[in-house]
Amino acid sequence: MSDCLFCKIAGGEIPSNKVYEDDLCYAFYDIDPQAPTHFLVIPKAHIPSVAAVDASNAPVVAHIFTVIAKVTKELGLTSYRVVSNIGEQAGQSVFHLHFHVLAGRDLTWPPG
Ligand code: 5GP
Ligand code: ZN
């Protein structure tokens, strides 16, 4: 999608600090980290949020979770949180599906 920040980041049009990349997804450090380790994993194809996941795009979402499992292991993270905000009330500010991966500090529950 031409006017989407994360499509531009996935396409290399806007620079980012890459954690991992393959044909289907891209992972990069959050510009405003909320924990000592905070990166985002996104599909390269534009999907607006979890609310738009269906049978046609579910394989890329499953793939993203295999990437999260692999990359966190490689980074030596044994405890972390995966978060996806859906809609403005839940705190979504970029409307391209992304999974936050947060680690390196105590994370409270329930989240705010
Ligand atoms: P959301 O608020 O939609 O759940 O998460 C969007 C995340 O994207 C935020 O944590 C925000 O800090 C991050 N973000 C916004 N713009 C940029 C950017 O240009 N580069 C990077 N690396 N992260 C960004
Ligand atoms: Zn997009």
Tab-separated table of C-alpha atoms and ligand atoms in Angstrom:
chain	number	residue	atom	x	y	z
A	1	MET	CA	0.000	0.000	0.000
A	2	SER	CA	1.610	3.228	-1.183
A	3	ASP	CA	0.785	5.446	1.787
A	4	CYS	CA	1.655	3.041	4.592
A	5	LEU	CA	4.654	3.651	6.864
A	6	PHE	CA	5.330	-0.049	7.497
A	7	CYS	CA	4.991	-0.974	3.801
A	8	LYS	CA	7.708	1.639	3.201
A	9	ILE	CA	9.869	0.238	6.005
A	10	ALA	CA	9.416	-3.340	4.717
A	11	GLY	CA	10.335	-2.171	1.224
A	12	GLY	CA	13.457	-0.339	2.423
A	13	GLU	CA	12.091	3.068	1.366
A	14	ILE	CA	12.293	4.256	4.982
A	15	PRO	CA	15.358	3.119	6.940
A	16	SER	CA	15.040	0.930	10.021
A	17	ASN	CA	17.241	-1.118	12.306
A	18	LYS	CA	16.706	-4.643	10.963
A	19	VAL	CA	16.463	-7.682	13.245
A	20	TYR	CA	15.422	-10.276	10.640
A	21	GLU	CA	14.094	-10.476	7.081
A	22	ASP	CA	12.823	-13.126	4.684
A	23	ASP	CA	10.481	-13.212	1.692
A	24	LEU	CA	7.354	-12.965	3.816
A	25	CYS	CA	8.179	-10.813	6.795
A	26	TYR	CA	10.446	-8.156	8.238
A	27	ALA	CA	11.492	-7.486	11.841
A	28	PHE	CA	13.004	-4.221	13.085
A	29	TYR	CA	13.630	-2.381	16.341
A	30	ASP	CA	10.899	-0.008	17.513
A	31	ILE	CA	11.857	3.674	17.214
A	32	ASP	CA	10.396	4.338	20.698
A	33	PRO	CA	11.312	1.247	22.733
A	34	GLN	CA	9.099	0.396	25.702
A	35	ALA	CA	11.502	-2.236	27.071
A	36	PRO	CA	15.269	-2.913	26.825
A	37	THR	CA	14.470	-5.149	23.827
A	38	HIS	CA	11.524	-4.021	21.707
A	39	PHE	CA	11.150	-5.002	18.081
A	40	LEU	CA	8.270	-5.348	15.651
A	41	VAL	CA	7.553	-8.184	13.237
A	42	ILE	CA	5.439	-7.351	10.197
A	43	PRO	CA	4.251	-9.144	7.074
A	44	LYS	CA	5.695	-7.648	3.886
A	45	ALA	CA	2.197	-7.722	2.391
A	46	HIS	CA	-0.152	-5.065	3.707
A	47	ILE	CA	-2.670	-6.395	6.259
A	48	PRO	CA	-4.340	-3.653	8.358
A	49	SER	CA	-4.490	-5.532	11.689
A	50	VAL	CA	-5.346	-8.858	13.349
A	51	ALA	CA	-8.970	-7.993	12.562
A	52	ALA	CA	-8.186	-8.530	8.864
A	53	VAL	CA	-6.630	-11.987	9.319
A	54	ASP	CA	-8.531	-14.697	7.451
A	55	ALA	CA	-7.865	-18.055	5.786
A	56	SER	CA	-6.098	-16.373	2.847
A	57	ASN	CA	-3.431	-14.589	4.919
A	58	ALA	CA	-3.276	-16.794	8.022
A	59	PRO	CA	-0.172	-18.670	6.715
A	60	VAL	CA	1.945	-15.505	6.926
A	61	VAL	CA	0.730	-14.908	10.478
A	62	ALA	CA	1.713	-18.464	11.421
A	63	HIS	CA	5.069	-17.891	9.746
A	64	ILE	CA	5.586	-14.701	11.772
A	65	PHE	CA	5.189	-16.710	14.976
A	66	THR	CA	7.833	-19.198	13.844
A	67	VAL	CA	10.095	-16.201	13.183
A	68	ILE	CA	9.387	-14.773	16.635
A	69	ALA	CA	10.289	-18.129	18.225
A	70	LYS	CA	13.514	-18.358	16.196
A	71	VAL	CA	14.699	-14.748	16.538
A	72	THR	CA	14.020	-14.541	20.277
A	73	LYS	CA	16.057	-17.753	20.761
A	74	GLU	CA	18.894	-16.286	18.706
A	75	LEU	CA	18.797	-13.137	20.845
A	76	GLY	CA	18.935	-15.285	24.003
A	77	LEU	CA	15.496	-14.160	25.188
A	78	THR	CA	13.791	-16.734	27.388
A	79	SER	CA	10.929	-14.537	28.634
A	80	TYR	CA	9.170	-11.977	26.512
A	81	ARG	CA	5.755	-10.648	25.559
A	82	VAL	CA	4.138	-10.565	22.105
A	83	VAL	CA	1.497	-7.867	21.692
A	84	SER	CA	-0.668	-6.690	18.822
A	85	ASN	CA	-2.920	-3.668	19.268
A	86	ILE	CA	-6.112	-3.656	17.220
A	87	GLY	CA	-7.867	-0.328	16.736
A	88	GLU	CA	-7.266	3.075	18.262
A	89	GLN	CA	-8.766	2.330	21.682
A	90	ALA	CA	-6.284	-0.522	22.094
A	91	GLY	CA	-3.399	1.762	21.094
A	92	GLN	CA	-2.897	0.896	17.435
A	93	SER	CA	-1.205	3.842	15.724
A	94	VAL	CA	0.118	2.189	12.545
A	95	PHE	CA	-2.516	0.348	10.540
A	96	HIS	CA	-0.255	-2.354	9.101
A	97	LEU	CA	-0.281	-5.605	11.097
A	98	HIS	CA	2.603	-5.793	13.537
A	99	PHE	CA	3.537	-7.869	16.542
A	100	HIS	CA	5.508	-6.113	19.264
A	101	VAL	CA	8.130	-8.300	20.970
A	102	LEU	CA	9.094	-6.867	24.364
A	103	ALA	CA	11.720	-8.218	26.752
A	104	GLY	CA	14.375	-7.317	29.281
A	105	ARG	CA	12.291	-5.962	32.155
A	106	ASP	CA	9.439	-7.064	34.407
A	107	LEU	CA	6.201	-6.738	32.437
A	108	THR	CA	3.115	-6.076	34.501
A	109	TRP	CA	-0.193	-7.870	34.134
A	110	PRO	CA	-2.845	-6.868	33.282
A	111	PRO	CA	-1.370	-4.478	30.724
A	112	GLY	CA	-2.574	-0.864	30.837
B	1	5GP	P1	1.124	0.515	17.584
B	1	5GP	O1	1.005	1.810	18.369
B	1	5GP	O2	0.401	0.652	16.266
B	1	5GP	O3	0.750	-0.720	18.321
B	1	5GP	O4	2.659	0.332	17.278
B	1	5GP	C1	3.335	1.103	16.339
B	1	5GP	C2	4.781	1.129	16.762
B	1	5GP	O5	5.543	1.604	15.679
B	1	5GP	C3	5.054	2.079	17.936
B	1	5GP	O6	5.608	1.332	19.013
B	1	5GP	C4	6.014	3.110	17.368
B	1	5GP	O7	7.015	3.501	18.281
B	1	5GP	C5	6.602	2.374	16.164
B	1	5GP	N1	7.000	3.252	15.086
B	1	5GP	C6	6.280	4.298	14.560
B	1	5GP	N2	6.951	4.864	13.550
B	1	5GP	C7	8.132	4.179	13.433
B	1	5GP	C8	9.254	4.308	12.554
B	1	5GP	O8	9.313	5.172	11.675
B	1	5GP	N3	10.277	3.428	12.732
B	1	5GP	C9	10.246	2.464	13.696
B	1	5GP	N4	11.315	1.657	13.796
B	1	5GP	N5	9.200	2.311	14.539
B	1	5GP	C10	8.158	3.149	14.407
B	2	ZN	ZN	1.285	-1.445	4.907
